[in-house]
Coordinates of C-alpha atoms and ligand atoms in Angstrom, one line a residue:
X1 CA 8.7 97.3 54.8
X2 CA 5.4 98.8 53.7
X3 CA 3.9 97.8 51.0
X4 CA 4.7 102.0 49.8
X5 CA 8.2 103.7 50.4
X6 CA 7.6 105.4 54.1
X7 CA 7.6 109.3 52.7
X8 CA 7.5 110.9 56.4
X9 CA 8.1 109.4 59.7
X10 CA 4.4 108.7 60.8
X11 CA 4.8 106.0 57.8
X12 CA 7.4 104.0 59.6
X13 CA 5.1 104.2 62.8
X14 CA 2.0 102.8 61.0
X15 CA 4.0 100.2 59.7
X16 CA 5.6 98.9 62.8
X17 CA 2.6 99.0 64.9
X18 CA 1.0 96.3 62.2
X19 CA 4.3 94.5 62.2
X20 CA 4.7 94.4 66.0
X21 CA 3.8 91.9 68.9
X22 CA 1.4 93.4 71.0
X23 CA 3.9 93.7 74.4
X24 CA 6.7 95.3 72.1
X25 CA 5.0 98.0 70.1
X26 CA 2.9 98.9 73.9
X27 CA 6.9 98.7 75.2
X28 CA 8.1 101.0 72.4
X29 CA 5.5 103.7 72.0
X30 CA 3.9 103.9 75.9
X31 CA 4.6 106.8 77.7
X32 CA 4.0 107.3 81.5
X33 CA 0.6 107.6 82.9
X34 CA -1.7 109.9 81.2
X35 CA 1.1 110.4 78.5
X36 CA 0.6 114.0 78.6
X37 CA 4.0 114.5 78.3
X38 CA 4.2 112.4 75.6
X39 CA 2.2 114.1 73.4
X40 CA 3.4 117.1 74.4
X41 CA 6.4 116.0 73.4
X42 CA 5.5 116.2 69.4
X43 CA 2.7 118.9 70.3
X44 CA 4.6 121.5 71.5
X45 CA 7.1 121.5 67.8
X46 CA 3.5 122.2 66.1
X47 CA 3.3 125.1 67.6
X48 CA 6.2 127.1 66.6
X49 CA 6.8 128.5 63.8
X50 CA 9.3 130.0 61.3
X51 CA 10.5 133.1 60.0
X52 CA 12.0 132.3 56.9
X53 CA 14.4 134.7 54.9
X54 CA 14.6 134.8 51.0
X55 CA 16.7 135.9 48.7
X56 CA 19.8 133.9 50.5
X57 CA 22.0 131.7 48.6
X58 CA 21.1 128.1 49.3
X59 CA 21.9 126.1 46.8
X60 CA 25.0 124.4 48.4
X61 CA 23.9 123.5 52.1
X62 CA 26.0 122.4 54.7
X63 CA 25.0 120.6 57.2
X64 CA 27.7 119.2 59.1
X65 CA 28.8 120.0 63.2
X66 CA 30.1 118.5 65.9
X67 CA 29.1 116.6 69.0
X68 CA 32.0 116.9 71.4
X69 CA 35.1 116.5 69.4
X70 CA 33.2 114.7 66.4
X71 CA 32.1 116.2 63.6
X72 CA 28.5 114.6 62.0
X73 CA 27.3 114.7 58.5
X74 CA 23.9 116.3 60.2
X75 CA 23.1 117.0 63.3
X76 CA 20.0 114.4 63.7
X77 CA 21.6 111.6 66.1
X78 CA 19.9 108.6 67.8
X79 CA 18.8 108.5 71.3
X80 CA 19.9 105.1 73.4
X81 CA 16.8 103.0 73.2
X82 CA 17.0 99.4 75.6
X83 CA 15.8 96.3 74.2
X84 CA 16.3 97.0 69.8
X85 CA 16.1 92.8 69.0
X86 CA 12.3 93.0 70.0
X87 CA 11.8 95.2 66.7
X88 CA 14.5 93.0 64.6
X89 CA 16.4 90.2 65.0
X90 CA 19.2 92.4 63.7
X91 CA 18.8 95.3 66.6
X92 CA 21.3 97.5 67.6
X93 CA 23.9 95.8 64.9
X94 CA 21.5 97.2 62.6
X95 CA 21.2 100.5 63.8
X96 CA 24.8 100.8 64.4
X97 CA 25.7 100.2 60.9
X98 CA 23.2 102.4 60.0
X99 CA 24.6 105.6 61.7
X100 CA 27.9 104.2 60.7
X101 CA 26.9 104.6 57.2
X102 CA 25.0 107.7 57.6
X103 CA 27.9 109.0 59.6
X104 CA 26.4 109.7 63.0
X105 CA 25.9 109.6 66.3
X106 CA 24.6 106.5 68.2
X107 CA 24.1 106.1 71.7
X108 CA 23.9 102.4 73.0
X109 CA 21.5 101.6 76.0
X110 CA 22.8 100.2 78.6
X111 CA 19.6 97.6 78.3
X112 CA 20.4 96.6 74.5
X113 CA 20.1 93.1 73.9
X114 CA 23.1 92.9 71.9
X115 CA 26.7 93.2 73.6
X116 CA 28.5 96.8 73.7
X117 CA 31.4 95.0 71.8
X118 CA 29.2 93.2 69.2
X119 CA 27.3 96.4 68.1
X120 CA 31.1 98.0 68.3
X121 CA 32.2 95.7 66.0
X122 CA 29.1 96.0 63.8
X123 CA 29.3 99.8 63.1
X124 CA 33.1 99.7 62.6
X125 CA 32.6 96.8 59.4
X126 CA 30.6 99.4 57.5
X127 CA 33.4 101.8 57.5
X128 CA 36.5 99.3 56.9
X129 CA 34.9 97.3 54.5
X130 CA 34.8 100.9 51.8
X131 CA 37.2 103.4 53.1
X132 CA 40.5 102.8 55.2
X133 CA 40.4 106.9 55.8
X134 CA 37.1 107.3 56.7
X135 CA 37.2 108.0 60.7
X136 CA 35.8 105.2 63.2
X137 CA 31.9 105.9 63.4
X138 CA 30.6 108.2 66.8
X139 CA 29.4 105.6 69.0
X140 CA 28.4 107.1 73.2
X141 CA 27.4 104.0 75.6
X142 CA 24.2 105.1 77.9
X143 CA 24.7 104.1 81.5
X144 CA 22.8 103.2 84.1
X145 CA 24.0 103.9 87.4
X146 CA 23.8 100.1 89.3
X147 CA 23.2 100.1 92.9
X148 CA 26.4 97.5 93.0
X149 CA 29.2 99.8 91.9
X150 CA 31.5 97.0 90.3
X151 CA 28.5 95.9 87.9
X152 CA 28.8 100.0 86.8
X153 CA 32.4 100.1 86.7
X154 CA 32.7 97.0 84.9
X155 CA 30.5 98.6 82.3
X156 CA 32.2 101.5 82.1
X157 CA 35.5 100.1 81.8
X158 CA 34.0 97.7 79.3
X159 CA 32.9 100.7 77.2
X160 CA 36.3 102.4 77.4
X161 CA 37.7 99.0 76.1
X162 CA 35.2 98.7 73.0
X163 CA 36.2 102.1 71.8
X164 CA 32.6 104.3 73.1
X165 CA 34.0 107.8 72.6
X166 CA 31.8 109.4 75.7
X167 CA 29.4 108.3 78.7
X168 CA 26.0 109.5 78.6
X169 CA 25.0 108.7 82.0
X170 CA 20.5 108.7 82.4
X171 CA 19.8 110.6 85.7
X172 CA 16.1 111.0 84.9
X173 CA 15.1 107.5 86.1
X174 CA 15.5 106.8 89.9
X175 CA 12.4 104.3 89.5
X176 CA 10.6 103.6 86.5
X177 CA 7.5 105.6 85.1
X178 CA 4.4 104.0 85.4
X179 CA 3.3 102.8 81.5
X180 CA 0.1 101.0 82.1
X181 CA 0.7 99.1 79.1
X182 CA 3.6 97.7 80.7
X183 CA 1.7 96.8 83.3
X184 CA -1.5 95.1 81.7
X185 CA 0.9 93.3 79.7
X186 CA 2.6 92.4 82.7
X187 CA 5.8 93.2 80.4
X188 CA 9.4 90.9 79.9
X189 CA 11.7 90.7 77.7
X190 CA 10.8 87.6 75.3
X191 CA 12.7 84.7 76.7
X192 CA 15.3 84.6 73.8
X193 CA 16.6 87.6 74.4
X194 CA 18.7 88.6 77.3
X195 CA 20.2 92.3 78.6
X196 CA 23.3 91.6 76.7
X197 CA 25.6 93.8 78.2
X198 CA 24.9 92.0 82.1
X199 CA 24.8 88.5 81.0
X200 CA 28.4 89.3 79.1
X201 CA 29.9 90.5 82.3
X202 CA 28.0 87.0 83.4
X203 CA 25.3 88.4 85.3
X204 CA 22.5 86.6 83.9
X205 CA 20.6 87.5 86.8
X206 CA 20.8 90.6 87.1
X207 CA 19.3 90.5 83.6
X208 CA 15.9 88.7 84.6
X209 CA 12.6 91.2 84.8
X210 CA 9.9 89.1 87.0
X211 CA 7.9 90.8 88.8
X212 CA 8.0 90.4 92.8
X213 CA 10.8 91.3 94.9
X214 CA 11.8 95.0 96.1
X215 CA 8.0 96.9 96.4
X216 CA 7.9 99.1 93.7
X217 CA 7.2 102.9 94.8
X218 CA 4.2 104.0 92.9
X219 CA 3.3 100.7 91.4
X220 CA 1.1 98.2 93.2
X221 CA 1.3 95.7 91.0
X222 CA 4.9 96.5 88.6
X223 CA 6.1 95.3 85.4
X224 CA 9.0 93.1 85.1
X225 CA 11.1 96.0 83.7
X226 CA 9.5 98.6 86.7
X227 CA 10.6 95.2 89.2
X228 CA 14.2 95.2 87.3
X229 CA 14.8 98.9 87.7
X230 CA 14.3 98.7 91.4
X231 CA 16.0 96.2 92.2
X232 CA 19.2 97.3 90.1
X233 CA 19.6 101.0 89.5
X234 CA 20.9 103.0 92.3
X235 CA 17.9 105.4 93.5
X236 CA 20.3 107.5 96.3
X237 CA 22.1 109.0 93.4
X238 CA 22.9 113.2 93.9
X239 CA 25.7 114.7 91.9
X240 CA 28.4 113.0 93.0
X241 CA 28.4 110.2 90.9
X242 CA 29.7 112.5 88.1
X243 CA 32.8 112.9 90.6
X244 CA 32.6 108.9 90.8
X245 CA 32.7 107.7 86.9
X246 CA 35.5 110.8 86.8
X247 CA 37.5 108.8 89.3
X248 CA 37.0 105.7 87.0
X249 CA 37.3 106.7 83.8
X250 CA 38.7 109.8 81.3
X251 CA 35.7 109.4 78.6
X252 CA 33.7 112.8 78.6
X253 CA 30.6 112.7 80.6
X254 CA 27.4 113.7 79.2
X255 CA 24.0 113.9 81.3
X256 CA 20.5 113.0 79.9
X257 CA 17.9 114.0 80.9
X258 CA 18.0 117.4 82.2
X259 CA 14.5 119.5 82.2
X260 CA 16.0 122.9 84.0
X261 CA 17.9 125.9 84.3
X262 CA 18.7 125.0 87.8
X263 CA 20.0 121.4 87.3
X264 CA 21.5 123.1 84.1
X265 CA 23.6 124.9 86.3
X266 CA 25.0 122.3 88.6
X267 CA 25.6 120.0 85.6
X268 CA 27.9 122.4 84.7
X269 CA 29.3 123.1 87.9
X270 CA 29.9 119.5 88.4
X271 CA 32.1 119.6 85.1
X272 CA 30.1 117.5 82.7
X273 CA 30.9 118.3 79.2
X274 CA 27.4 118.4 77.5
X275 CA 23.7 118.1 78.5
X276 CA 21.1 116.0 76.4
X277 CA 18.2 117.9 77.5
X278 CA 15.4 114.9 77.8
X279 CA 12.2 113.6 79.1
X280 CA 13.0 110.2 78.4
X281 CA 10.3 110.6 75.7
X282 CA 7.5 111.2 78.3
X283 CA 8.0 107.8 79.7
X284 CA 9.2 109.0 83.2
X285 CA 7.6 111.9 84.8
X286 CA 4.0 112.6 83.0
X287 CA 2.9 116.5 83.3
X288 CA 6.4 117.4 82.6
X289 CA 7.4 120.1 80.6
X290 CA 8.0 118.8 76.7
X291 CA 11.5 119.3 76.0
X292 CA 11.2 121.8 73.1
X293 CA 9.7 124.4 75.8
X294 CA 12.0 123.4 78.5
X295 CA 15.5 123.8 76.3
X296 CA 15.5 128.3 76.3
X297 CA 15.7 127.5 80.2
X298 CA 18.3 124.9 79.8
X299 CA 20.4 127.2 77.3
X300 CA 20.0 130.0 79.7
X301 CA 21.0 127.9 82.6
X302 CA 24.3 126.8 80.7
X303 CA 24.9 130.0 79.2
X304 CA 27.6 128.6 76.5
X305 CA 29.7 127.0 78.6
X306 CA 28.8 123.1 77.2
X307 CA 26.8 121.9 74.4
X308 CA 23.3 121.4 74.9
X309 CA 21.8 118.4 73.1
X310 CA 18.3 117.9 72.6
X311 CA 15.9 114.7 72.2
X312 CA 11.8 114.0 72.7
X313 CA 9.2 114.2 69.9
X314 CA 11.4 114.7 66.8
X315 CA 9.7 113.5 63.8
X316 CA 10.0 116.1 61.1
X317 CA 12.9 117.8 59.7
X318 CA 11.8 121.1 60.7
X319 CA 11.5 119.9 64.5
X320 CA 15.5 119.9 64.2
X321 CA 15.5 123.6 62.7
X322 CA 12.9 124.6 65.4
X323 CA 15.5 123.4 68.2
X324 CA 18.6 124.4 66.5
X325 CA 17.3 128.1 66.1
X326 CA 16.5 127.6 70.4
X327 CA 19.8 126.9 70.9
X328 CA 20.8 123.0 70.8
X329 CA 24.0 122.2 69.1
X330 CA 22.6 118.5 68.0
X331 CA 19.2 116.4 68.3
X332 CA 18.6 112.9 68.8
X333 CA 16.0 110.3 67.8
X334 CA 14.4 107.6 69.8
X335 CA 11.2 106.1 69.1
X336 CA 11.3 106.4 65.3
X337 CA 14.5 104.3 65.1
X338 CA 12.4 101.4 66.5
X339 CA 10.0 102.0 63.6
X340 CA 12.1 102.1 61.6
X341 CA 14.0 98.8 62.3
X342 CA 11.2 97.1 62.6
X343 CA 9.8 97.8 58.9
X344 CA 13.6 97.2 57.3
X345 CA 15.9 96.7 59.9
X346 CA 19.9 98.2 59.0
X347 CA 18.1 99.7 55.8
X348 CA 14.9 101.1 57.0
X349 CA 16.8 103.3 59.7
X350 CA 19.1 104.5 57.3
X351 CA 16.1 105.2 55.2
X352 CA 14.5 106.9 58.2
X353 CA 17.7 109.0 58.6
X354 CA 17.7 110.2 55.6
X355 CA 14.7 111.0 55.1
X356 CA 14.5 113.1 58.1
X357 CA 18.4 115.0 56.6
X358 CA 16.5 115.7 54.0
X359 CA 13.1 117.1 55.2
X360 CA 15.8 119.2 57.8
X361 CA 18.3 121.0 54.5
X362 CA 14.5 121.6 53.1
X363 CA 13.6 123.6 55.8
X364 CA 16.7 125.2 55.9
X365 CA 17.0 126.1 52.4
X366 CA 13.0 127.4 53.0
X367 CA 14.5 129.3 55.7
X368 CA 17.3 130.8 54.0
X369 CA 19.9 129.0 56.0
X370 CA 22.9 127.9 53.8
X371 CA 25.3 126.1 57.2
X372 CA 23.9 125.6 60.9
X373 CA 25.6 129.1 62.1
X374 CA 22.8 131.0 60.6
X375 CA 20.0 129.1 62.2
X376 CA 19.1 131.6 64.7
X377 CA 16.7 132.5 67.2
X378 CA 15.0 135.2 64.6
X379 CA 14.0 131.8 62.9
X380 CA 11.5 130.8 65.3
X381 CA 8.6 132.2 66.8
X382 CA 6.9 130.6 70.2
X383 CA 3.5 130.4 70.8
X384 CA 3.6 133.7 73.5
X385 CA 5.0 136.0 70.9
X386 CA 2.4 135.0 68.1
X387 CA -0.3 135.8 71.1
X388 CA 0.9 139.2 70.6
X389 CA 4.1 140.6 72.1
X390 CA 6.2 141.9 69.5
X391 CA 9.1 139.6 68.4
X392 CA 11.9 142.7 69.3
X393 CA 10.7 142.4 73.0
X394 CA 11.8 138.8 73.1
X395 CA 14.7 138.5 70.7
X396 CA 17.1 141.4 70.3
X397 CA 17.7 142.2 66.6
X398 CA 20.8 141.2 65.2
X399 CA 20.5 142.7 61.3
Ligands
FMN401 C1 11.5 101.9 74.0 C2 12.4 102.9 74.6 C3 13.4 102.5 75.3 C4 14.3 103.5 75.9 N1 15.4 103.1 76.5 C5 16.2 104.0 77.1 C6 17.4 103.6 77.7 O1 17.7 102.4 77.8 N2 18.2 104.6 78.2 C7 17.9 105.9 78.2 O2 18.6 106.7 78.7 N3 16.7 106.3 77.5 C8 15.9 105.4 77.0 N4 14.8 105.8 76.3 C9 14.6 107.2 76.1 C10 15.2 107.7 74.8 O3 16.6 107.7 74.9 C11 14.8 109.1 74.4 O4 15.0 110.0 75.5 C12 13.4 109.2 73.9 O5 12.9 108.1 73.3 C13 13.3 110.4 73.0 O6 11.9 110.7 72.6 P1 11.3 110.2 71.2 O7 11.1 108.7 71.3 O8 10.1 111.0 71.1 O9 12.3 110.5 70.1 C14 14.0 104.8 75.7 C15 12.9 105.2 75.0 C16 12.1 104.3 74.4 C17 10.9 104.8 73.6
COI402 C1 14.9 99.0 80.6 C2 14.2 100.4 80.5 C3 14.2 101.0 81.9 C4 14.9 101.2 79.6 C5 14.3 102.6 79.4 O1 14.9 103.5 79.7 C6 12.9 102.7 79.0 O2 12.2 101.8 78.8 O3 12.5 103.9 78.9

């Protein structure tokens, strides 16, 4: 931990960058290319602002919703992030018991480096060890989509078996985006750790990341992990595959990674039950739209009929308000998890969990918010309506 209690995000991330190797913390914090996207990401949350109301009740404040049929003590979440033992030796155990005892959401990457039934096991000891009552924690498994069929059914049944409540199934990365870091560090995954969930279902091999092999499209000379992705993820995917896993399994089926109203649409017309809407955190397509500007044409795309979750570039309470009043039911958190296990492992996510809770029922309170049903779109305004055009052209009143 740093040597001061982290009081905002952007502490845990100048912490871990001192405390990590070089090839992790480039791993961790790259995005693709130019990383336009990337900061675009965070960027794009600067620029809009809020409307508070005063004169509102907030001195109780509730902050609990649901994410499919589990409620959440707040609707902050983490975002599946591969590879968490480079950070700690603890990894996603750690960050499982985290959101276990901060009662939320996790989503496990396909690509941890700890087994989908070890970090099951870890998130459920926090709960029976206090409380018999206290429901099992909200665990999702993230799934890549393998090119061999049994490997992806075998996770997916695997997940059904350890208890993973939903599938949130990455259709955002055919191939890999090109993170030069990656590349100039000619990036692998330290040779004592292994993609957990492949070598469990003993495919060891499928877990190596040298590079050679398949060409890689885009990358003359590829990381390991850009190498790995093309020779094991399934690039021919369309929306079928949501047809597929629901001839596998029952587990709701989530998509990440959705940028548009158009794909919005045929999510829901291919009977998914939410959408995360996602860049990957600017790691695959660079020049893409940040998520915070693409979710109105998301919301609009899905008009109500599933949740709409959001992740990319959260790192201050109010970024949740800002997306909440847009129209997201929940957000998720990706890179500052890493940080955050790297300065204190189980303890320094919760820490960063709650700090971000707290910094959101601030902002609320500030607002005039008392529960999530009165964050509204009258709470925001975007960039285009400050240049000018009057709120009421944009936002019907609702007095
Ligand atoms: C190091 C790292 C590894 C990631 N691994 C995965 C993964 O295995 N599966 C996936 O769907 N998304 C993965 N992502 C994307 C995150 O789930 C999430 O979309 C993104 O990090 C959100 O942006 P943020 O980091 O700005 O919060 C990864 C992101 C990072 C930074
Ligand atoms: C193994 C990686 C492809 C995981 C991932 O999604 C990422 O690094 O962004």
């Amino acid at each position: 931990m740093a040597t001061s209690k982290p009081v905002c995000v952007a502490d845990f991330e100048v912490a871990a960058r001192n405390l990590l190797p070089r090839n992790a913390w480039d791993y961790y914090a790259s995005g693709a290319e130019d990383m336009y996207t990337l900061r675009d990401n965070t960027d794009a949350f600067a620029r809009i602002r809020l409307r508070p109301r005063v004169l509102v009740d907030v001195s109780k404040i509730d902050l609990t919703t649901r994410v499919l049929d589990h409620t959440i003590r707040s609707p902050i979440g983490v975002s599946p992030s591969a590879m968490q033992r480079m950070a700690h030796d603890e990894g996603e155990r750690a960050t499982a018991r985290a959101c276990a005892a901060m009662d939320t959401c996790m989503i496990l990457s396909s690509w941890s480096t700890t087994s989908m039934e070890d970090v099951a096991a870890a998130g459920r000891s926090v709960h029976s060890g206090t409380t018999a009552d206290l429901p099992s924690p909200v665990r999702w498994f993230q799934l890549y989509v393998y090119k061999d069929r049994a490997t992806t059914r075998n996770l997916v049944e695997r997940a059904v078996r350890a208890g993973y409540g939903a599938l949130v199934v990455t259709v955002d990365t055919p191939y890999l985006g090109r993170r030069l870091a990656d590349i100039r560090n000619k990036f692998t995954l330290p040779p004592h750790l292994t993609l957990a969930n492949l070598a469990a279902q003993g495919q060891g091999e499928k877990a190596q990341m040298a590079p050679g092999g398949t060409p890689v499209p885009g990358h003359s000379n590829a990381s390991g992990l850009a190498q790995y992705v093309v020779d094991q993820v399934d690039p021919t995917l369309t929306w079928d595959v949501i047809h597929w896993l629901r001839s596998i399994t029952t587990l709701p089926i989530i998509v990440k990674g959705v940028m548009t109203a158009e794909d919005a649409a045929l999510a829901v017309q291919h009977g998914v039950d939410a959408i995360i809407v996602s860049n990957h955190g600017g790691r695959q397509s660079d020049c893409c739209l940040s998520t915070i500007e693409a979710l109105p044409e998301v919301i609009a795309g899905v008009a109500d009929r599933v949740p709409v979750y959001l992740d990319g570039g959260i790192r201050r309470g109010s970024d949740v308000f800002k997306a909440l009043a847009l129209g997201a039911r929940a957000c998720f958190i990706g890179r500052p998890v890493l940080w955050a296990l790297t300065c204190g492992g189980e303890q320094g996510v919760r820490d960063m969990l709650q700090l971000l809770e707290d910094e959101f029922k601030l902002t609320m309170a500030l607002a005039g918010c008392s529960n999530l049903s009165q964050i509204t779109r009258r709470h925001v305004i975007l960039p285009s309506e400050r240049a000018g055009i009057p709120l009421s052209h944009v936002v019907p009143a609702k007095l």
